[in-house]
XYZ file of C-alpha atoms in Angstrom:
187
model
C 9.944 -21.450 -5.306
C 11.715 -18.011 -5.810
C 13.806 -16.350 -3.233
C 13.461 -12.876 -2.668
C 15.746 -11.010 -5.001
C 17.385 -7.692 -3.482
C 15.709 -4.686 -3.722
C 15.908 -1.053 -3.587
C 14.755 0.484 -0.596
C 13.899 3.937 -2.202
C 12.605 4.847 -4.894
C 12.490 8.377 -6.106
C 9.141 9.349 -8.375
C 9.100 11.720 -11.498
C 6.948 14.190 -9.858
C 9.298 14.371 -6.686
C 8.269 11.913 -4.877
C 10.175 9.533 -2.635
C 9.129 6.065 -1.512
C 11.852 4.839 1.184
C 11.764 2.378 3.939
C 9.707 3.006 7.136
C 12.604 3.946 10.015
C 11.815 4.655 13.733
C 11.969 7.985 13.526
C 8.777 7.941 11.764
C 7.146 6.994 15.118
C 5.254 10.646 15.085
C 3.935 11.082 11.466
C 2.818 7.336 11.562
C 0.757 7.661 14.642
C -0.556 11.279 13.319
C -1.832 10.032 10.101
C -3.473 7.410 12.184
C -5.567 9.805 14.527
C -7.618 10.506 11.654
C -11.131 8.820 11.712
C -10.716 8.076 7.772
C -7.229 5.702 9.208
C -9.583 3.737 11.673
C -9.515 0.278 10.864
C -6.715 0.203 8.994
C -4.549 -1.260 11.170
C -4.794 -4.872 13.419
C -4.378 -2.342 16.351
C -5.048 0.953 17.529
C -1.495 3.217 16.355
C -2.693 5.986 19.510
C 0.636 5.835 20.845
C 4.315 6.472 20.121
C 4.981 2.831 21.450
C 2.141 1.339 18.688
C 3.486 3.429 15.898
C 6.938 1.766 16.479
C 5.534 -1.666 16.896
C 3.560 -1.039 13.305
C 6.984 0.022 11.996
C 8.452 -2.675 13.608
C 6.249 -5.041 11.745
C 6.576 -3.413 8.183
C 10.568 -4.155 9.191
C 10.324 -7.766 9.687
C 8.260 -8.324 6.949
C 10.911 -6.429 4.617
C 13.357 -8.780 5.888
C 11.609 -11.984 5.657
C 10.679 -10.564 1.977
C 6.853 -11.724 2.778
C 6.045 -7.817 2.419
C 7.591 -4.142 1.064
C 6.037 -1.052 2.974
C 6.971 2.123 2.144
C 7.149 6.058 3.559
C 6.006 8.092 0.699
C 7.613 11.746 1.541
C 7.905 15.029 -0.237
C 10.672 16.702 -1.470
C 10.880 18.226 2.232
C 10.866 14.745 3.856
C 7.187 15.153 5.161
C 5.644 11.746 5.302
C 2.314 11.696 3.165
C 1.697 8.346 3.177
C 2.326 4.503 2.443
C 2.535 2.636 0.390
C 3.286 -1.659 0.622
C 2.942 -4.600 -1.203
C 1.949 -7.651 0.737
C 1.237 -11.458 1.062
C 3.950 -11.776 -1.041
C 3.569 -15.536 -2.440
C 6.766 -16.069 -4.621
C 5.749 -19.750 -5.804
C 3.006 -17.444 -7.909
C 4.630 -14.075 -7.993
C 1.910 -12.184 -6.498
C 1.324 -9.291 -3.926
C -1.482 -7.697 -2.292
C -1.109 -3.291 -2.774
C -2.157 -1.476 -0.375
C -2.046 2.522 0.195
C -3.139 5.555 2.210
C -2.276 9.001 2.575
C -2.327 11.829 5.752
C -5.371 13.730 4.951
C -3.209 16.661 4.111
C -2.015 14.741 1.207
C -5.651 13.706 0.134
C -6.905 15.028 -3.286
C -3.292 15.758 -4.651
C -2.792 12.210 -6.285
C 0.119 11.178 -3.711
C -1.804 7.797 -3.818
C -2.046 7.257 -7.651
C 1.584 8.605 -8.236
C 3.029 6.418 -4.965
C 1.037 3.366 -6.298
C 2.448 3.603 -10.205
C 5.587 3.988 -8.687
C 5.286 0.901 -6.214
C 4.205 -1.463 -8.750
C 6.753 -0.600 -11.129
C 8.996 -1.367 -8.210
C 7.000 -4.482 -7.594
C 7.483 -5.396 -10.867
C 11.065 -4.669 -11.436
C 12.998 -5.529 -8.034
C 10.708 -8.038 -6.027
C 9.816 -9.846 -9.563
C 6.347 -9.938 -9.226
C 3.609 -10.488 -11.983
C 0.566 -9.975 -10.398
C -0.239 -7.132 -8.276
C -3.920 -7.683 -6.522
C -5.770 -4.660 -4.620
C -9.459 -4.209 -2.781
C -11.608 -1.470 -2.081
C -15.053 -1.213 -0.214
C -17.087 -0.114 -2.914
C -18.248 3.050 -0.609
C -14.508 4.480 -1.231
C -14.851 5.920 -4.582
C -11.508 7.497 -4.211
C -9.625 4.116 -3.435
C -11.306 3.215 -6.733
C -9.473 6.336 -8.250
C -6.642 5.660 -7.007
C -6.345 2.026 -8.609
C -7.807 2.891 -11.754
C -5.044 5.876 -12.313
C -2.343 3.653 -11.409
C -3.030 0.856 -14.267
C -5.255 -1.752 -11.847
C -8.029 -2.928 -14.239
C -11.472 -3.959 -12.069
C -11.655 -7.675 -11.739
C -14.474 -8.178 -9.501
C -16.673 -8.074 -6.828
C -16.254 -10.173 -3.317
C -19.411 -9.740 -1.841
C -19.574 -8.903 1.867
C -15.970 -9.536 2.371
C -14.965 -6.796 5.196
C -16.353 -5.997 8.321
C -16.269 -2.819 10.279
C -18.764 -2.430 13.229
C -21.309 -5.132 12.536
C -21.758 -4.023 9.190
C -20.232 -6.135 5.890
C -19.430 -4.426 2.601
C -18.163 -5.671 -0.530
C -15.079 -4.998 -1.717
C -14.140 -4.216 -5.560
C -11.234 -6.699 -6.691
C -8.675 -4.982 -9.528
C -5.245 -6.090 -10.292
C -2.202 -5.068 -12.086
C -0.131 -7.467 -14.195
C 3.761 -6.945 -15.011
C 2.636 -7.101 -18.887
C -0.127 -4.749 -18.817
C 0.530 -1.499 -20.146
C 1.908 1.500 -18.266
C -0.982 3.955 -17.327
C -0.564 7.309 -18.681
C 0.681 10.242 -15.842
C -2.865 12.294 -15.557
């Protein structure tokens, strides 16, 4: 099995972007971006409070370490956090990672996701030395599905009833990325 190579903890983004490590003193934008309805669920617990945001940082820190998962701050030029953006489940034996993304609704419908996401699997790619990059959407988020397709993640799949959110079950859409497959063209 592979050990974790080092890796950059920034990365800047052709369109000004910059993904950088999650820090503490993120504790406010984190748990704002969370108070949105669209966030609920996202998280194994509730981020309402300073103390949860730093315990979800906290977590996204310990993961880096153990190099089991990369989560990343995706800020503007003016440091404003707009999002994350993380690979996870990091199995080296198989160099795979599960991608995962969201954005603060003021960054929705700008392409922070699709930009953030290109720029995390190249990342992925590059410094972790992954191959395959796996990500899931319910298949009632149409602009997850955007999102994926515009960052090079070709649609694999269907799982059938695979999440659950209040009683109800929805399948989830299966694409993945490989470290051969093309780069997608900037739209």
């Amino acid at each position: 099995m592979g050990e974790t190579p080092a890796v950059r903890d920034h990365v800047e983004t052709a369109s000004g972007l910059l993904l950088r490590r999650w820090a503490g003193l993120d504790a406010l934008p984190v748990m704002s971006a969370f108070a949105d309805p669209l966030m609920r669920g996202q998280s194994e617990e509730a981020i309402d409070s300073r103390d949860a945001a730093e315990r979800w940082i906290s977590g996204w820190t310990e993961r880096w370490d153990a190099g089991s998962a990369f989560a990343f701050a995706v800020v503007d030029g003016g440091g404003v956090v707009l999002g994350n953006v993380a690979v996870g489940a990091v199995d080296r034996r198989h160099a795979t990672g599960w991608v995962s993304y969201w954005t603060t609704s003021a960054a929705r419908g700008r392409g922070v996701a699709s930009q953030a996401c290109r720029a995390l699997a190249r990342w992925a790619f590059d410094d972790a030395e992954l191959f395959r990059l796996e990500l899931g959407h319910r298949v009632n988020n149409p602009a997850s599905c955007r999102v994926a397709a515009a960052a090079g993640f070709a649609v694999e799949g269907l799982q059938r009833q695979k999440l659950e959110y209040d009683d109800v079950r929805y399948d989830v859409e299966l694409h993945a990325r490989l470290a051969s497959d093309e780069e997608p063209s900037v739209r």
